[in-house]
Amino acid sequence: MATPESPYGPVVGGGRPVRVHHLTAAKAAGTKLVMLTAYDAPTARILDAAGTDLLLVGDSMGNVVLGYDSTLPVELDELVVATRSVARATTRALVVADLPFGSYEAGPAQALASAVRLVKVGANAVKLEGGRARTATIQALTQAGIPVMGHLGFTPQSVNALGGFRVQGRGEAGDELVADALAIEQAGVMGVVLEMVPEPLAARVTEALGVPTIGIGAGARCDGQVLVWTDMAGMTDWSPRFARKFGQVGAALAQAAADYGQAVRAGSFPAPEHWFAS
Ligand code: KIV
């Protein structure tokens, strides 16, 4: 599929809404896929208008929005609300919603019931974590017409089993990760997020798969990249080593709030143009 140029590079989907079939076409054309998280309508509207190809309503909302220190407490109901908000504000990007911890591990029937709730509020696809153990679930979802994105490497929902936030797939574990990637591709995933794996391993998986890989802390040879939007935009002081701050949104927000407070206290806001004389 042809990918027309924009001032910023080739456009996935030719400028039309990004859909599942565009992803493999983008990989074949060597067009990088751009993915960010979003959890609410105003942010999604801005990120979509900026040309982001995929918006992930990630269970990272647990850390980013809800104030938890992991993704584990996030409920399906919370993902449903966030997905509805993001989908309403998005016109071009493909909306992928995370299946949160506890909403799919019991098996295909539970996963299907959870995924249907996310699709009904506007998700174009769902994402779940895990490799060979998830093939039956992936098949059940894809057979029901729900595209699935996989997630391998550091899988945050398994943080307790993995012993913390650690790079995955080093040494012989790399072969296991490749086997997982091939198995979930065979089961029908439309793409695979690779989180915190060594760069050569991410390149090997990317080479081995026909569907795109989306890296986060996995080097530049993936077919696309994803970041948590608050890390990307510099919303917080801390960000992970694999992220780059492309803005200083946190500092800008703090300054705006301080300026507003000063104007209210000084009596310079509101001014006559802000009130109704009659
Ligand atoms: O929930 C999330 O934000 C994610 C990304 C880290 C890929 O799964």
Coordinates of C-alpha atoms and ligand atoms in Angstrom, one line a residue:
M1 CA 0.0 0.0 0.0
A2 CA 1.3 3.4 -0.9
T3 CA 2.1 5.7 2.0
P4 CA 1.9 9.4 0.9
E5 CA 4.3 11.9 2.4
S6 CA 3.5 14.6 4.9
P7 CA 5.9 17.4 6.0
Y8 CA 6.7 15.0 8.9
G9 CA 7.2 11.8 6.8
P10 CA 5.0 9.1 5.3
V11 CA 1.4 8.9 6.5
V12 CA 0.1 5.6 7.7
G13 CA -3.3 4.9 6.2
G14 CA -2.9 7.6 3.5
G15 CA -4.4 10.2 5.9
R16 CA -7.5 8.1 6.4
P17 CA -8.4 6.6 9.8
V18 CA -5.7 4.1 10.7
R19 CA -7.0 0.6 10.7
V20 CA -5.6 -2.8 11.4
H21 CA -4.6 -3.6 7.8
H22 CA -2.5 -0.4 7.6
L23 CA -0.2 -1.8 10.3
T24 CA 1.3 -4.6 8.3
A25 CA 1.4 -2.4 5.2
A26 CA 3.4 0.1 7.2
K27 CA 5.8 -2.5 8.2
A28 CA 6.2 -3.7 4.7
A29 CA 6.8 -0.1 3.5
G30 CA 9.3 0.6 6.3
T31 CA 7.0 3.4 7.7
K32 CA 7.5 3.7 11.4
L33 CA 4.4 3.5 13.6
V34 CA 3.9 6.2 16.2
M35 CA 1.9 5.2 19.4
L36 CA 1.2 7.1 22.6
T37 CA -0.9 6.4 25.6
A38 CA -4.0 8.5 26.3
Y39 CA -6.5 8.2 29.1
D40 CA -9.0 11.1 28.6
A41 CA -10.7 13.1 25.8
P42 CA -8.8 16.4 25.8
T43 CA -5.4 14.7 25.7
A44 CA -6.5 12.2 23.1
R45 CA -7.8 15.0 20.9
I46 CA -4.4 16.8 20.9
L47 CA -2.4 13.6 20.3
D48 CA -4.7 12.4 17.5
A49 CA -4.5 15.8 15.8
A50 CA -0.7 15.7 16.1
G51 CA -0.7 12.6 13.8
T52 CA -0.2 9.8 16.3
D53 CA -1.1 6.6 14.5
L54 CA -2.2 4.5 17.5
L55 CA -3.6 5.6 20.9
L56 CA -3.2 3.1 23.7
V57 CA -5.6 3.4 26.6
G58 CA -3.1 1.7 28.7
D59 CA -3.5 0.2 32.1
S60 CA -0.5 2.5 32.9
M61 CA -3.4 4.8 33.8
G62 CA -3.0 3.1 37.2
N63 CA 0.3 4.8 37.7
V64 CA -0.3 7.9 35.6
V65 CA -3.8 8.9 36.4
L66 CA -5.1 6.9 39.4
G67 CA -2.1 7.3 41.7
Y68 CA -1.2 3.6 42.1
D69 CA 2.4 2.3 42.1
S70 CA 1.6 -0.5 39.6
T71 CA -1.0 -1.4 37.0
L72 CA -2.4 -4.3 39.1
P73 CA -5.3 -2.5 40.8
V74 CA -6.8 -1.1 37.6
E75 CA -10.3 -2.3 37.1
L76 CA -12.0 -3.1 33.8
D77 CA -14.7 -0.5 34.6
E78 CA -11.9 2.2 34.8
L79 CA -10.6 1.1 31.4
V80 CA -14.1 1.2 30.0
V81 CA -14.6 4.9 31.1
A82 CA -11.1 5.9 29.8
T83 CA -11.6 4.1 26.5
R84 CA -15.0 5.7 25.9
S85 CA -13.5 9.2 26.5
V86 CA -10.5 8.6 24.2
A87 CA -12.5 7.0 21.4
R88 CA -15.0 9.9 21.4
A89 CA -12.2 12.4 20.9
T90 CA -10.3 10.5 18.3
T91 CA -10.9 10.7 14.5
R92 CA -7.8 9.2 12.9
A93 CA -5.7 7.1 15.3
L94 CA -6.4 3.4 15.9
V95 CA -7.6 3.1 19.5
V96 CA -6.1 0.1 21.4
A97 CA -7.4 -0.6 24.9
D98 CA -5.6 -2.7 27.5
L99 CA -7.3 -5.7 29.1
P100 CA -6.4 -5.0 32.7
F101 CA -5.0 -7.6 35.2
G102 CA -7.8 -10.0 36.2
S103 CA -10.0 -9.4 33.2
Y104 CA -8.7 -12.1 30.9
E105 CA -6.4 -14.7 32.6
A106 CA -9.2 -17.1 33.5
G107 CA -9.5 -18.0 29.8
P108 CA -11.1 -17.2 26.4
A109 CA -14.6 -16.7 27.7
Q110 CA -13.6 -14.2 30.4
A111 CA -11.3 -12.4 27.9
L112 CA -14.1 -12.2 25.3
A113 CA -16.6 -10.8 27.7
S114 CA -14.0 -8.1 28.8
A115 CA -12.9 -7.3 25.3
V116 CA -16.5 -6.9 24.1
R117 CA -17.1 -4.2 26.8
L118 CA -14.0 -2.2 25.5
V119 CA -15.1 -2.6 21.8
K120 CA -18.6 -1.4 22.6
V121 CA -17.3 1.9 23.9
G122 CA -15.0 2.5 20.9
A123 CA -11.8 0.4 21.1
N124 CA -10.6 -0.7 17.7
A125 CA -8.4 -3.4 19.3
V126 CA -7.4 -4.7 22.7
K127 CA -4.0 -5.5 24.1
L128 CA -3.1 -8.3 26.4
E129 CA 0.2 -9.5 28.0
G130 CA 1.8 -12.9 27.6
G131 CA 3.1 -15.4 25.1
R132 CA 2.3 -19.0 24.4
A133 CA -0.1 -19.3 27.4
R134 CA -2.4 -16.8 25.6
T135 CA -2.8 -18.4 22.2
A136 CA -6.3 -19.8 22.8
T137 CA -7.4 -16.5 24.2
I138 CA -6.0 -14.6 21.2
Q139 CA -7.7 -17.0 18.8
A140 CA -11.1 -16.6 20.6
L141 CA -10.9 -12.8 20.4
T142 CA -9.8 -12.7 16.7
Q143 CA -12.4 -15.2 15.8
A144 CA -15.0 -12.9 17.4
G145 CA -13.7 -10.1 15.2
I146 CA -11.7 -8.3 17.8
P147 CA -8.1 -7.4 16.8
V148 CA -5.5 -8.2 19.4
M149 CA -2.1 -6.6 20.1
G150 CA 0.4 -8.7 22.1
H151 CA 2.8 -7.5 24.8
L152 CA 6.0 -9.3 25.5
G153 CA 9.3 -8.7 27.4
F154 CA 8.7 -6.8 30.6
T155 CA 4.9 -7.3 31.2
P156 CA 3.9 -5.0 34.0
Q157 CA 1.0 -7.1 35.1
S158 CA 3.5 -9.8 36.0
V159 CA 5.7 -7.5 38.0
N160 CA 5.5 -9.7 41.1
A161 CA 6.5 -12.9 39.2
L162 CA 9.3 -11.0 37.3
G163 CA 10.8 -9.7 40.5
G164 CA 10.5 -6.0 39.7
F165 CA 11.0 -3.7 36.7
R166 CA 13.8 -5.6 35.0
V167 CA 15.0 -6.0 31.4
Q168 CA 13.6 -9.3 30.0
G169 CA 15.0 -11.8 27.4
R170 CA 18.7 -11.7 28.2
G171 CA 20.7 -14.7 27.3
E172 CA 18.8 -17.9 26.6
A173 CA 15.6 -16.3 27.7
G174 CA 15.8 -14.5 24.3
D175 CA 14.9 -17.8 22.5
E176 CA 11.9 -18.2 24.7
L177 CA 10.7 -14.7 23.9
V178 CA 11.1 -15.3 20.1
A179 CA 9.1 -18.5 20.5
D180 CA 6.4 -16.6 22.3
A181 CA 6.3 -13.9 19.6
L182 CA 6.0 -16.5 16.8
A183 CA 3.2 -18.3 18.8
I184 CA 1.1 -15.3 19.3
E185 CA 1.6 -14.2 15.7
Q186 CA 0.4 -17.6 14.6
A187 CA -2.6 -17.2 17.0
G188 CA -3.5 -13.9 15.2
V189 CA -2.1 -10.8 16.9
M190 CA -2.0 -7.7 14.7
G191 CA 1.2 -6.5 16.4
V192 CA 3.4 -6.9 19.4
V193 CA 4.6 -4.4 22.0
L194 CA 8.2 -5.3 23.1
E195 CA 8.9 -3.7 26.5
M196 CA 12.4 -3.5 28.0
V197 CA 14.2 -6.1 26.0
P198 CA 17.8 -5.9 24.7
E199 CA 18.0 -4.1 21.4
P200 CA 19.4 -7.0 19.4
L201 CA 16.6 -9.3 20.6
A202 CA 14.0 -6.7 19.6
A203 CA 15.6 -6.5 16.2
R204 CA 15.5 -10.4 15.9
V205 CA 11.8 -10.5 16.8
T206 CA 11.1 -7.7 14.4
E207 CA 12.8 -9.6 11.6
A208 CA 11.1 -12.8 12.5
L209 CA 7.5 -11.5 12.5
G210 CA 5.3 -10.4 9.6
V211 CA 3.2 -8.2 12.0
P212 CA 4.8 -5.0 13.4
T213 CA 6.7 -4.7 16.6
I214 CA 6.2 -1.6 18.8
G215 CA 9.1 -0.9 21.1
I216 CA 9.3 0.7 24.5
G217 CA 12.8 0.5 25.9
A218 CA 13.6 -2.0 23.1
G219 CA 15.8 0.1 20.7
A220 CA 15.3 1.7 17.3
R221 CA 14.9 -1.4 15.1
C222 CA 11.3 -2.1 16.0
D223 CA 8.6 -1.2 13.5
G224 CA 7.2 1.5 15.8
Q225 CA 7.6 3.1 19.2
V226 CA 5.2 3.7 22.1
L227 CA 5.6 6.0 25.1
V228 CA 3.4 6.9 28.0
W229 CA 2.3 10.4 27.0
T230 CA 3.3 12.0 30.3
D231 CA 6.8 10.7 29.9
M232 CA 7.0 11.9 26.3
A233 CA 5.7 15.4 27.2
G234 CA 7.7 16.0 30.4
M235 CA 4.6 16.1 32.6
T236 CA 6.5 14.8 35.6
D237 CA 10.0 15.2 37.0
W238 CA 10.8 11.5 36.8
S239 CA 10.7 9.5 33.7
P240 CA 12.2 6.1 32.8
R241 CA 15.6 5.9 31.2
F242 CA 14.2 4.7 27.9
A243 CA 11.9 7.8 27.5
R244 CA 12.9 11.2 26.1
K245 CA 11.0 14.4 27.2
F246 CA 9.9 16.1 24.0
G247 CA 8.3 19.0 26.0
Q248 CA 8.0 20.5 29.5
V249 CA 4.3 20.3 29.9
G250 CA 4.5 19.8 33.7
A251 CA 6.5 23.0 34.1
A252 CA 4.1 24.9 31.7
L253 CA 1.1 23.7 33.7
A254 CA 2.7 24.7 37.0
Q255 CA 3.5 28.2 35.6
A256 CA 0.0 28.6 34.3
A257 CA -1.5 27.7 37.7
A258 CA 0.9 30.0 39.5
D259 CA 0.1 32.9 37.1
Y260 CA -3.6 32.3 37.6
G261 CA -3.3 32.3 41.4
Q262 CA -1.3 35.5 41.3
A263 CA -3.9 37.2 39.0
V264 CA -6.8 36.2 41.3
R265 CA -5.0 37.4 44.4
A266 CA -4.0 40.6 42.7
G267 CA -7.5 41.3 41.5
S268 CA -6.4 41.4 37.8
F269 CA -8.5 38.4 36.9
P270 CA -11.3 38.4 36.1
A271 CA -11.2 41.6 34.1
P272 CA -14.3 43.3 32.5
E273 CA -14.0 41.2 29.3
H274 CA -14.5 38.1 31.4
W275 CA -17.8 39.1 33.1
F276 CA -21.4 39.9 32.1
A277 CA -22.4 43.5 32.8
S278 CA -26.1 42.7 32.7
Ligands
KIV1 O1 -0.2 0.4 29.7 C1 0.7 0.9 29.0 O2 0.9 2.1 29.0 C2 1.5 0.0 28.2 C3 2.7 0.5 27.5 C4 3.8 0.7 28.5 C5 3.1 -0.2 26.3 O3 1.2 -1.2 28.2

